C-alpha cells in the first residue's frame, strides 16, 4: 500500500515535466509566412529547422557543413564539388540524391535571389552523392550564396509542373505539420534526420505577430517561449520579468545614410564627411536604441570580425570640424543660418520608412544635428521601396535605412550589390571607386587568407574615407527567452532559431 | 410587398452599388497613390531587405503592370463579371481562397463583439434607466464615457496587460484556440456596448415616462410587469438604430484589433494589401468589408421591423 502510494506520488511529481515535454515550443517573430516559395518566405522555414541548405554558417559567417558534408574547389577555382551527407532523406522518406539537389538548385537559380546573381554556368549531379557547380570566373563567395535561405534544398515532388511550390518536402530536423498563412505554421520532429543528435523538442509552433508591443507582452505573459526582434522600449520592462531572460547581441546590420553623390551637394567628399561629423551617433545609440555601444565607428560592426578593422580612425562627432570642411568646400552662411553656395541653399530631402519604427526618430535627430551646422534636411517618411525606386529614377537625394550584411552570410554578397560600377539600390549612388570594384572582384577570386584579409581591410578603409554611405548605428538583436528552456543559443546572423539544440529545463 | 422584403430589396440594391463603387475606387486610388506599384509588390513578396530594381522589373513583366491602366481595368472587369476576383500579387494564391479563410475569422470576431454590445450594453442601460441618477446610472455613465474615450489600440493593450500578463487568465495574442477570441472581442465590443448602454438607458427613461407606461400602471399592472411588457421593446428600436449607424466603427476597429492581436482577418489583410499595392486583394477585402457593412445594416433593418410593428406597414 505504502509502495503503491509512493509510486503514485512519484508519478504525480513527474507529471508537470511530462506535460511540458508534450507542449509545443512557441516561437514568435514579426515575419509573415505568406507562401511556401523559398525565394519569398523560405527564411522562415530554414530558421525553424524545416529546410536545410547545402552549406551553413557559423557565428562569424564562415561556411560549415549542412546538407553537404564537405566540398572541394578545383585548382582553376571554377568547379565546386559538393559531397552530400550520407544517408540523408527528404521528409517524404525518399533519399536525397545528387540529381534532386541539382534540380532544386536550378529551380532556386531561376527565382529572384542571390543565386541568380552568381556567375554559375552549370549545376549537375556528378555521381550519386556529389553535386558539381561550375562558375564562369573564380567566385569564392559561392559557399555563402549557397547558405542563403532561397537556396534551400527541396525534393522535386515539392513543386508542380509550373514550378510553384505546393508542398514543402525538405531535409531539416523538423518537418512541416501545419501551415496557416500568413500567421502560423507548426513543425514536428523528423525522425529520419541524420545531421546531428535528435532534437529534444518534439513539436514547435511559429507565430507571426507584427506589433512589437504585442510580442513583448506575449513573452512577459509566459505564453511564448522564444520571442525575436523586440523593440528597445519593451526590453527594459521584460528584463524585470521573472519568466524571461532577455538577450541582446550585436548583429551584422548597420543603419546607414545613403547620399546621392551625383548631386552638387554631395559630390564633394568634404560635404559627405561634414554630414558624418555632424551626426550625434552616441546620442542616437543611447537615447533611441538604448544601447550605448551601438554608435557606429565604421560600416561593419565588430560582430563581422573579418571586416571590422579595429585600427581604423573612428567616425566621430565634431560640428566645428564639419563647419570648417563645409566652408572649405565653398559653403557660406545664408538666410536663416542655412549654408549657401552660388545662391543655392544647402537643402535636401531624406527619405526613410517606418517599417523599422526607430528610423523616423533617428532621421529627426539627424535633421536637428545637421541644422546646427547649417544644413536644412527635410524628412519624408515613405515606404521602403521608395529608396530603391528613387535610386533607379535618380530622384533620391538621401535615404536612411537599416542594411543587413548577413542576407548572404559573407558580406561580400551585399557589398557586390551595393558598391558596383553603378552603385546599388541600397548602397552607393552617383559614386563608384574603380579600386573598390577591383578589390571586390579580387575577393571573389582569392582563396589565400592573408590576401583576403588585406583586401577586406583596404575595402573598409576606402568606404570609411569616401563615405558613399554614412554609418550611423549598429543594430542589436533582442530576444526574449522563456526560463522554461535550456541550451538556447542565438544565431547572430539570424539564419536559424536553433530549436533543434534547445531542450526543456529540468 | 411586405416591409421586410422592401428593406431587403433596398439593401440588395445598395450591395450592388457598394460592390461597383468599392471595386472601381480601389482600382483607381491604388494608381493615384505615389510610388511604383511593381516596387511595392516586390517588397511585399521578398521583404524590404531584398527588394531591388531588378526584382521590381521582374514583377512588372510578370504581372503586366506596364500595360495601360484602361486595359488593366477592362481585363479586371471582365474577370469580375465571371466571378473571378483574381490572384493575390504578393502570395500568388486566389483571392477568393484567401478571403474565405480571413472572412471566417473576421465574422467570428465581429459577431462576438456585436453579441457583447447587444447583450451586455442594453441590459446595463435598462437597469440604469429604471433608476435614473442612481449609483448604477452614475457608474455606468463614467464607465461608458471612459470606454468610448479610449482608443481601441489603448484599450487592447490595457486588456492584454490585465488579463494576459497580470492575471494570466487569457492569451495575449494568437488565434488557434477559442480563448484567443475573448480579448480581441472585448477590445472591439466594449466601446459599442458602452454606447448602446447609454442609448438603452435614455430610451428606458423615455419609455418609463411615456403615457403608455403610465396607462399600463393604471390598468393595474405592477411596475415590474409594465417594465417587462413595454420597456425592452421600446428601448430596442433606438439601440438597434444606433448600432446600425455605428457599425462603421466596428469595421474600422477590426483593422486595428486584428493587427494588435495577431488575428488573421480581413482588416489585417486590407492594411497589408494597401501597403503592398496588392490590387486584387485590396478589391477583395474592401468589397468584403463593404458587403459585411451592408449585410449588418440589412440585419438591423429586419431586427427593427421585428421589434416595432408600426414600421411594417
mmCIF file of N, CA, C and O in Angstrom, chain A residues 31 43 46-47 57 59-61 114 144-145 147-149 229 249-257 299-301 303-304 307 353 356 358-359 384 400-419 425-427 469 471 473-477 491-497, chain B residues 46-52:
data_model
loop_
_atom_site.group_PDB
_atom_site.id
_atom_site.type_symbol
_atom_site.label_atom_id
_atom_site.label_comp_id
_atom_site.label_asym_id
_atom_site.label_seq_id
_atom_site.Cartn_x
_atom_site.Cartn_y
_atom_site.Cartn_z
ATOM 1 N N UNK A 31 7.693 38.263 -38.694
ATOM 2 C CA UNK A 31 7.687 37.999 -40.137
ATOM 3 C C UNK A 31 6.500 37.137 -40.564
ATOM 4 O O UNK A 31 6.295 36.053 -40.034
ATOM 5 N N UNK A 43 13.114 31.899 -45.631
ATOM 6 C CA UNK A 43 13.925 32.109 -44.424
ATOM 7 C C UNK A 43 13.191 31.646 -43.167
ATOM 8 O O UNK A 43 13.814 31.198 -42.209
ATOM 9 N N UNK A 46 13.897 27.824 -42.981
ATOM 10 C CA UNK A 46 15.265 27.465 -42.581
ATOM 11 C C UNK A 46 15.475 27.820 -41.107
ATOM 12 O O UNK A 46 16.120 27.083 -40.367
ATOM 13 N N UNK A 47 14.933 28.958 -40.673
ATOM 14 C CA UNK A 47 15.097 29.351 -39.269
ATOM 15 C C UNK A 47 14.438 28.341 -38.325
ATOM 16 O O UNK A 47 14.936 28.090 -37.239
ATOM 17 N N UNK A 57 26.412 28.405 -41.826
ATOM 18 C CA UNK A 57 27.429 29.397 -41.460
ATOM 19 C C UNK A 57 27.552 29.422 -39.946
ATOM 20 O O UNK A 57 26.553 29.282 -39.231
ATOM 21 N N UNK A 59 28.890 31.438 -36.305
ATOM 22 C CA UNK A 59 28.538 32.774 -35.804
ATOM 23 C C UNK A 59 29.327 33.882 -36.495
ATOM 24 O O UNK A 59 28.882 35.027 -36.542
ATOM 25 N N UNK A 60 30.504 33.555 -37.017
ATOM 26 C CA UNK A 60 31.317 34.547 -37.706
ATOM 27 C C UNK A 60 31.041 34.615 -39.195
ATOM 28 O O UNK A 60 31.698 35.364 -39.919
ATOM 29 N N UNK A 61 30.097 33.802 -39.676
ATOM 30 C CA UNK A 61 29.750 33.828 -41.088
ATOM 31 C C UNK A 61 30.569 32.874 -41.943
ATOM 32 O O UNK A 61 30.406 32.844 -43.158
ATOM 33 N N UNK A 114 19.951 35.683 -54.353
ATOM 34 C CA UNK A 114 21.392 35.803 -54.586
ATOM 35 C C UNK A 114 21.932 34.804 -55.610
ATOM 36 O O UNK A 114 22.801 35.151 -56.414
ATOM 37 N N UNK A 144 28.821 31.042 -49.468
ATOM 38 C CA UNK A 144 27.906 31.912 -48.715
ATOM 39 C C UNK A 144 26.574 32.046 -49.445
ATOM 40 O O UNK A 144 25.510 32.077 -48.818
ATOM 41 N N UNK A 145 26.623 32.112 -50.775
ATOM 42 C CA UNK A 145 25.384 32.203 -51.551
ATOM 43 C C UNK A 145 24.541 30.932 -51.357
ATOM 44 O O UNK A 145 23.324 30.984 -51.304
ATOM 45 N N UNK A 147 24.421 29.230 -48.735
ATOM 46 C CA UNK A 147 23.902 29.193 -47.362
ATOM 47 C C UNK A 147 22.674 30.080 -47.198
ATOM 48 O O UNK A 147 22.032 30.069 -46.150
ATOM 49 N N UNK A 148 22.354 30.860 -48.218
ATOM 50 C CA UNK A 148 21.216 31.772 -48.124
ATOM 51 C C UNK A 148 19.909 30.973 -48.265
ATOM 52 O O UNK A 148 19.855 29.975 -48.976
ATOM 53 N N UNK A 149 18.861 31.425 -47.589
ATOM 54 C CA UNK A 149 17.656 30.595 -47.432
ATOM 55 C C UNK A 149 16.956 30.255 -48.752
ATOM 56 O O UNK A 149 16.330 29.206 -48.866
ATOM 57 N N UNK A 229 13.163 39.907 -32.199
ATOM 58 C CA UNK A 229 13.012 41.287 -32.698
ATOM 59 C C UNK A 229 12.147 42.120 -31.755
ATOM 60 O O UNK A 229 11.086 42.614 -32.110
ATOM 61 N N UNK A 249 22.290 41.079 -28.406
ATOM 62 C CA UNK A 249 23.594 40.813 -29.033
ATOM 63 C C UNK A 249 23.708 41.572 -30.361
ATOM 64 O O UNK A 249 22.711 41.761 -31.060
ATOM 65 N N UNK A 250 24.920 42.048 -30.646
ATOM 66 C CA UNK A 250 25.079 42.776 -31.909
ATOM 67 C C UNK A 250 24.902 41.848 -33.110
ATOM 68 O O UNK A 250 25.251 40.672 -33.060
ATOM 69 N N UNK A 251 24.299 42.387 -34.147
ATOM 70 C CA UNK A 251 24.108 41.617 -35.381
ATOM 71 C C UNK A 251 24.689 42.407 -36.557
ATOM 72 O O UNK A 251 24.894 43.615 -36.448
ATOM 73 N N UNK A 252 24.939 41.749 -37.668
ATOM 74 C CA UNK A 252 25.565 42.445 -38.808
ATOM 75 C C UNK A 252 24.580 43.312 -39.583
ATOM 76 O O UNK A 252 24.348 43.110 -40.758
ATOM 77 N N UNK A 253 23.983 44.251 -38.912
ATOM 78 C CA UNK A 253 23.037 45.157 -39.561
ATOM 79 C C UNK A 253 23.415 46.570 -39.138
ATOM 80 O O UNK A 253 23.583 46.831 -37.952
ATOM 81 N N UNK A 254 23.562 47.447 -40.101
ATOM 82 C CA UNK A 254 24.005 48.816 -39.813
ATOM 83 C C UNK A 254 22.993 49.807 -40.361
ATOM 84 O O UNK A 254 22.517 49.652 -41.485
ATOM 85 N N UNK A 255 22.688 50.802 -39.557
ATOM 86 C CA UNK A 255 21.819 51.877 -40.048
ATOM 87 C C UNK A 255 22.694 52.842 -40.837
ATOM 88 O O UNK A 255 23.688 53.347 -40.308
ATOM 89 N N UNK A 256 22.340 53.053 -42.084
ATOM 90 C CA UNK A 256 23.199 53.877 -42.951
ATOM 91 C C UNK A 256 22.423 55.016 -43.584
ATOM 92 O O UNK A 256 21.217 54.912 -43.824
ATOM 93 N N UNK A 257 23.173 56.068 -43.859
ATOM 94 C CA UNK A 257 22.621 57.235 -44.551
ATOM 95 C C UNK A 257 23.192 57.196 -45.964
ATOM 96 O O UNK A 257 24.408 57.316 -46.160
ATOM 97 N N UNK A 299 31.610 51.128 -40.958
ATOM 98 C CA UNK A 299 30.444 50.486 -41.580
ATOM 99 C C UNK A 299 30.150 49.116 -40.966
ATOM 100 O O UNK A 299 29.007 48.780 -40.691
ATOM 101 N N UNK A 300 31.202 48.322 -40.770
ATOM 102 C CA UNK A 300 30.983 46.946 -40.317
ATOM 103 C C UNK A 300 31.095 46.843 -38.801
ATOM 104 O O UNK A 300 32.098 47.265 -38.221
ATOM 105 N N UNK A 301 30.074 46.271 -38.137
ATOM 106 C CA UNK A 301 30.127 46.147 -36.673
ATOM 107 C C UNK A 301 31.156 45.097 -36.247
ATOM 108 O O UNK A 301 31.567 44.253 -37.054
ATOM 109 N N UNK A 303 30.846 42.455 -34.763
ATOM 110 C CA UNK A 303 30.418 41.065 -34.931
ATOM 111 C C UNK A 303 30.871 40.493 -36.285
ATOM 112 O O UNK A 303 31.014 39.287 -36.437
ATOM 113 N N UNK A 304 31.100 41.392 -37.261
ATOM 114 C CA UNK A 304 31.690 40.935 -38.533
ATOM 115 C C UNK A 304 33.212 41.039 -38.394
ATOM 116 O O UNK A 304 33.854 41.921 -38.971
ATOM 117 N N UNK A 307 35.648 41.751 -41.241
ATOM 118 C CA UNK A 307 35.521 43.001 -41.977
ATOM 119 C C UNK A 307 35.726 44.227 -41.104
ATOM 120 O O UNK A 307 36.052 45.295 -41.594
ATOM 121 N N UNK A 353 11.650 55.234 -43.751
ATOM 122 C CA UNK A 353 10.396 54.481 -43.677
ATOM 123 C C UNK A 353 10.171 54.000 -42.250
ATOM 124 O O UNK A 353 11.105 53.976 -41.433
ATOM 125 N N UNK A 356 10.787 49.922 -39.786
ATOM 126 C CA UNK A 356 11.590 49.888 -38.555
ATOM 127 C C UNK A 356 11.264 51.195 -37.824
ATOM 128 O O UNK A 356 11.681 52.269 -38.262
ATOM 129 N N UNK A 358 12.218 52.884 -35.425
ATOM 130 C CA UNK A 358 13.228 53.819 -34.918
ATOM 131 C C UNK A 358 13.762 54.740 -36.027
ATOM 132 O O UNK A 358 14.331 55.795 -35.738
ATOM 133 N N UNK A 359 13.575 54.357 -37.290
ATOM 134 C CA UNK A 359 14.201 55.125 -38.369
ATOM 135 C C UNK A 359 13.688 56.580 -38.446
ATOM 136 O O UNK A 359 14.515 57.503 -38.528
ATOM 137 N N UNK A 384 9.506 51.759 -47.790
ATOM 138 C CA UNK A 384 10.925 51.465 -48.002
ATOM 139 C C UNK A 384 11.300 51.382 -49.480
ATOM 140 O O UNK A 384 12.397 51.777 -49.872
ATOM 141 N N UNK A 400 17.632 56.973 -45.431
ATOM 142 C CA UNK A 400 18.090 56.377 -44.162
ATOM 143 C C UNK A 400 17.473 54.996 -44.067
ATOM 144 O O UNK A 400 16.260 54.844 -44.184
ATOM 145 N N UNK A 401 18.326 53.980 -43.847
ATOM 146 C CA UNK A 401 17.805 52.609 -43.836
ATOM 147 C C UNK A 401 18.655 51.728 -42.936
ATOM 148 O O UNK A 401 19.676 52.170 -42.415
ATOM 149 N N UNK A 402 18.203 50.504 -42.759
ATOM 150 C CA UNK A 402 18.971 49.522 -41.991
ATOM 151 C C UNK A 402 19.444 48.462 -42.978
ATOM 152 O O UNK A 402 18.620 47.783 -43.578
ATOM 153 N N UNK A 403 20.752 48.353 -43.156
ATOM 154 C CA UNK A 403 21.281 47.419 -44.161
ATOM 155 C C UNK A 403 21.788 46.163 -43.473
ATOM 156 O O UNK A 403 22.615 46.239 -42.554
ATOM 157 N N UNK A 404 21.296 45.036 -43.972
ATOM 158 C CA UNK A 404 21.673 43.747 -43.397
ATOM 159 C C UNK A 404 22.849 43.166 -44.185
ATOM 160 O O UNK A 404 22.722 42.897 -45.372
ATOM 161 N N UNK A 405 23.987 42.992 -43.520
ATOM 162 C CA UNK A 405 25.165 42.444 -44.206
ATOM 163 C C UNK A 405 25.238 40.919 -44.108
ATOM 164 O O UNK A 405 26.237 40.334 -44.490
ATOM 165 N N UNK A 406 24.187 40.300 -43.558
ATOM 166 C CA UNK A 406 24.228 38.832 -43.489
ATOM 167 C C UNK A 406 23.064 38.212 -44.253
ATOM 168 O O UNK A 406 22.713 37.071 -43.993
ATOM 169 N N UNK A 407 22.489 38.952 -45.204
ATOM 170 C CA UNK A 407 21.488 38.324 -46.074
ATOM 171 C C UNK A 407 22.118 37.101 -46.727
ATOM 172 O O UNK A 407 21.540 36.031 -46.817
ATOM 173 N N UNK A 408 23.331 37.338 -47.212
ATOM 174 C CA UNK A 408 24.216 36.237 -47.589
ATOM 175 C C UNK A 408 25.286 36.241 -46.494
ATOM 176 O O UNK A 408 25.810 37.309 -46.180
ATOM 177 N N UNK A 409 25.579 35.098 -45.851
ATOM 178 C CA UNK A 409 26.415 35.132 -44.653
ATOM 179 C C UNK A 409 27.763 35.832 -44.823
ATOM 180 O O UNK A 409 28.306 36.364 -43.858
ATOM 181 N N UNK A 410 28.324 35.853 -46.015
ATOM 182 C CA UNK A 410 29.552 36.611 -46.255
ATOM 183 C C UNK A 410 29.142 37.996 -46.776
ATOM 184 O O UNK A 410 28.462 38.091 -47.793
ATOM 185 N N UNK A 411 29.527 39.094 -46.097
ATOM 186 C CA UNK A 411 29.094 40.433 -46.529
ATOM 187 C C UNK A 411 29.465 40.767 -47.968
ATOM 188 O O UNK A 411 28.907 41.702 -48.541
ATOM 189 N N UNK A 412 30.364 40.017 -48.555
ATOM 190 C CA UNK A 412 30.744 40.294 -49.933
ATOM 191 C C UNK A 412 29.515 40.269 -50.853
ATOM 192 O O UNK A 412 29.433 41.039 -51.817
ATOM 193 N N UNK A 413 28.550 39.410 -50.522
ATOM 194 C CA UNK A 413 27.334 39.341 -51.335
ATOM 195 C C UNK A 413 26.597 40.676 -51.339
ATOM 196 O O UNK A 413 26.143 41.153 -52.379
ATOM 197 N N UNK A 414 26.507 41.303 -50.167
ATOM 198 C CA UNK A 414 25.831 42.601 -50.060
ATOM 199 C C UNK A 414 26.688 43.700 -50.685
ATOM 200 O O UNK A 414 26.177 44.593 -51.371
ATOM 201 N N UNK A 415 28.006 43.631 -50.474
ATOM 202 C CA UNK A 415 28.895 44.673 -50.998
ATOM 203 C C UNK A 415 28.906 44.690 -52.527
ATOM 204 O O UNK A 415 28.928 45.755 -53.149
ATOM 205 N N UNK A 416 28.878 43.518 -53.125
ATOM 206 C CA UNK A 416 28.852 43.457 -54.595
ATOM 207 C C UNK A 416 27.578 44.127 -55.125
ATOM 208 O O UNK A 416 27.599 44.787 -56.168
ATOM 209 N N UNK A 417 26.480 43.961 -54.371
ATOM 210 C CA UNK A 417 25.218 44.578 -54.804
ATOM 211 C C UNK A 417 25.204 46.084 -54.538
ATOM 212 O O UNK A 417 24.550 46.833 -55.259
ATOM 213 N N UNK A 418 25.927 46.522 -53.513
ATOM 214 C CA UNK A 418 25.830 47.930 -53.081
ATOM 215 C C UNK A 418 26.878 48.863 -53.701
ATOM 216 O O UNK A 418 26.648 50.069 -53.794
ATOM 217 N N UNK A 419 28.038 48.326 -54.068
ATOM 218 C CA UNK A 419 29.133 49.212 -54.489
ATOM 219 C C UNK A 419 29.701 48.819 -55.849
ATOM 220 O O UNK A 419 30.910 48.851 -56.075
ATOM 221 N N UNK A 425 21.026 49.639 -55.279
ATOM 222 C CA UNK A 425 19.733 50.141 -54.810
ATOM 223 C C UNK A 425 19.775 50.584 -53.350
ATOM 224 O O UNK A 425 19.145 51.550 -52.963
ATOM 225 N N UNK A 426 20.504 49.826 -52.538
ATOM 226 C CA UNK A 426 20.603 50.132 -51.103
ATOM 227 C C UNK A 426 22.014 50.601 -50.742
ATOM 228 O O UNK A 426 22.366 50.681 -49.567
ATOM 229 N N UNK A 427 22.822 50.882 -51.753
ATOM 230 C CA UNK A 427 24.211 51.261 -51.483
ATOM 231 C C UNK A 427 24.542 52.615 -52.071
ATOM 232 O O UNK A 427 23.748 53.558 -51.988
ATOM 233 N N UNK A 469 28.146 55.861 -48.334
ATOM 234 C CA UNK A 469 27.044 55.724 -47.369
ATOM 235 C C UNK A 469 27.651 55.992 -45.991
ATOM 236 O O UNK A 469 28.795 55.605 -45.730
ATOM 237 N N UNK A 471 27.705 55.407 -42.081
ATOM 238 C CA UNK A 471 27.195 54.562 -40.989
ATOM 239 C C UNK A 471 26.703 55.427 -39.837
ATOM 240 O O UNK A 471 27.325 56.428 -39.496
ATOM 241 N N UNK A 473 24.384 53.853 -36.820
ATOM 242 C CA UNK A 473 24.453 52.963 -35.641
ATOM 243 C C UNK A 473 24.450 51.508 -36.098
ATOM 244 O O UNK A 473 23.986 51.189 -37.190
ATOM 245 N N UNK A 474 24.974 50.654 -35.227
ATOM 246 C CA UNK A 474 24.891 49.212 -35.443
ATOM 247 C C UNK A 474 23.678 48.700 -34.681
ATOM 248 O O UNK A 474 23.298 49.266 -33.649
ATOM 249 N N UNK A 475 23.152 47.608 -35.167
ATOM 250 C CA UNK A 475 21.926 47.083 -34.540
ATOM 251 C C UNK A 475 22.224 45.971 -33.544
ATOM 252 O O UNK A 475 23.196 45.232 -33.676
ATOM 253 N N UNK A 476 21.318 45.870 -32.591
ATOM 254 C CA UNK A 476 21.333 44.736 -31.659
ATOM 255 C C UNK A 476 20.160 43.822 -31.980
ATOM 256 O O UNK A 476 19.115 44.280 -32.447
ATOM 257 N N UNK A 477 20.359 42.557 -31.718
ATOM 258 C CA UNK A 477 19.292 41.580 -31.843
ATOM 259 C C UNK A 477 18.767 41.359 -30.431
ATOM 260 O O UNK A 477 19.542 41.029 -29.533
ATOM 261 N N UNK A 491 21.504 32.855 -32.882
ATOM 262 C CA UNK A 491 22.341 32.997 -34.082
ATOM 263 C C UNK A 491 22.461 34.483 -34.451
ATOM 264 O O UNK A 491 21.464 35.097 -34.809
ATOM 265 N N UNK A 492 23.668 35.056 -34.373
ATOM 266 C CA UNK A 492 23.789 36.489 -34.682
ATOM 267 C C UNK A 492 23.521 36.796 -36.153
ATOM 268 O O UNK A 492 23.247 37.934 -36.502
ATOM 269 N N UNK A 493 23.587 35.780 -37.021
ATOM 270 C CA UNK A 493 23.318 36.011 -38.438
ATOM 271 C C UNK A 493 21.841 35.799 -38.775
ATOM 272 O O UNK A 493 21.434 35.979 -39.926
ATOM 273 N N UNK A 494 21.051 35.389 -37.791
ATOM 274 C CA UNK A 494 19.602 35.182 -37.960
ATOM 275 C C UNK A 494 19.277 34.150 -39.040
ATOM 276 O O UNK A 494 18.257 34.250 -39.706
ATOM 277 N N UNK A 495 20.185 33.194 -39.236
ATOM 278 C CA UNK A 495 19.903 32.143 -40.219
ATOM 279 C C UNK A 495 19.008 31.070 -39.616
ATOM 280 O O UNK A 495 18.290 30.381 -40.330
ATOM 281 N N UNK A 496 19.111 30.888 -38.287
ATOM 282 C CA UNK A 496 18.385 29.793 -37.645
ATOM 283 C C UNK A 496 17.958 30.190 -36.232
ATOM 284 O O UNK A 496 18.642 30.979 -35.574
ATOM 285 N N UNK A 497 16.808 29.633 -35.794
ATOM 286 C CA UNK A 497 16.414 29.803 -34.391
ATOM 287 C C UNK A 497 17.038 28.698 -33.525
ATOM 288 O O UNK A 497 16.866 28.707 -32.312
ATOM 289 N N UNK B 46 9.156 39.881 -51.239
ATOM 290 C CA UNK B 46 10.500 39.460 -50.830
ATOM 291 C C UNK B 46 11.000 40.134 -49.555
ATOM 292 O O UNK B 46 12.068 39.788 -49.057
ATOM 293 N N UNK B 47 10.234 41.131 -49.039
ATOM 294 C CA UNK B 47 10.690 41.845 -47.846
ATOM 295 C C UNK B 47 11.544 43.024 -48.258
ATOM 296 O O UNK B 47 12.162 43.018 -49.324
ATOM 297 N N UNK B 48 11.579 44.046 -47.399
ATOM 298 C CA UNK B 48 12.243 45.285 -47.831
ATOM 299 C C UNK B 48 13.750 45.120 -47.982
ATOM 300 O O UNK B 48 14.380 45.792 -48.775
ATOM 301 N N UNK B 49 14.339 44.204 -47.220
ATOM 302 C CA UNK B 49 15.782 43.977 -47.315
ATOM 303 C C UNK B 49 16.196 43.473 -48.691
ATOM 304 O O UNK B 49 17.318 43.664 -49.116
ATOM 305 N N UNK B 50 15.290 42.767 -49.335
ATOM 306 C CA UNK B 50 15.663 42.049 -50.551
ATOM 307 C C UNK B 50 15.137 42.691 -51.819
ATOM 308 O O UNK B 50 15.464 42.245 -52.903
ATOM 309 N N UNK B 51 14.282 43.704 -51.680
ATOM 310 C CA UNK B 51 13.704 44.277 -52.899
ATOM 311 C C UNK B 51 14.765 45.102 -53.643
ATOM 312 O O UNK B 51 15.531 45.850 -53.041
ATOM 313 N N UNK B 52 14.829 44.905 -54.937
ATOM 314 C CA UNK B 52 15.756 45.655 -55.783
ATOM 315 C C UNK B 52 15.009 46.083 -57.048
ATOM 316 O O UNK B 52 13.910 45.581 -57.328
#
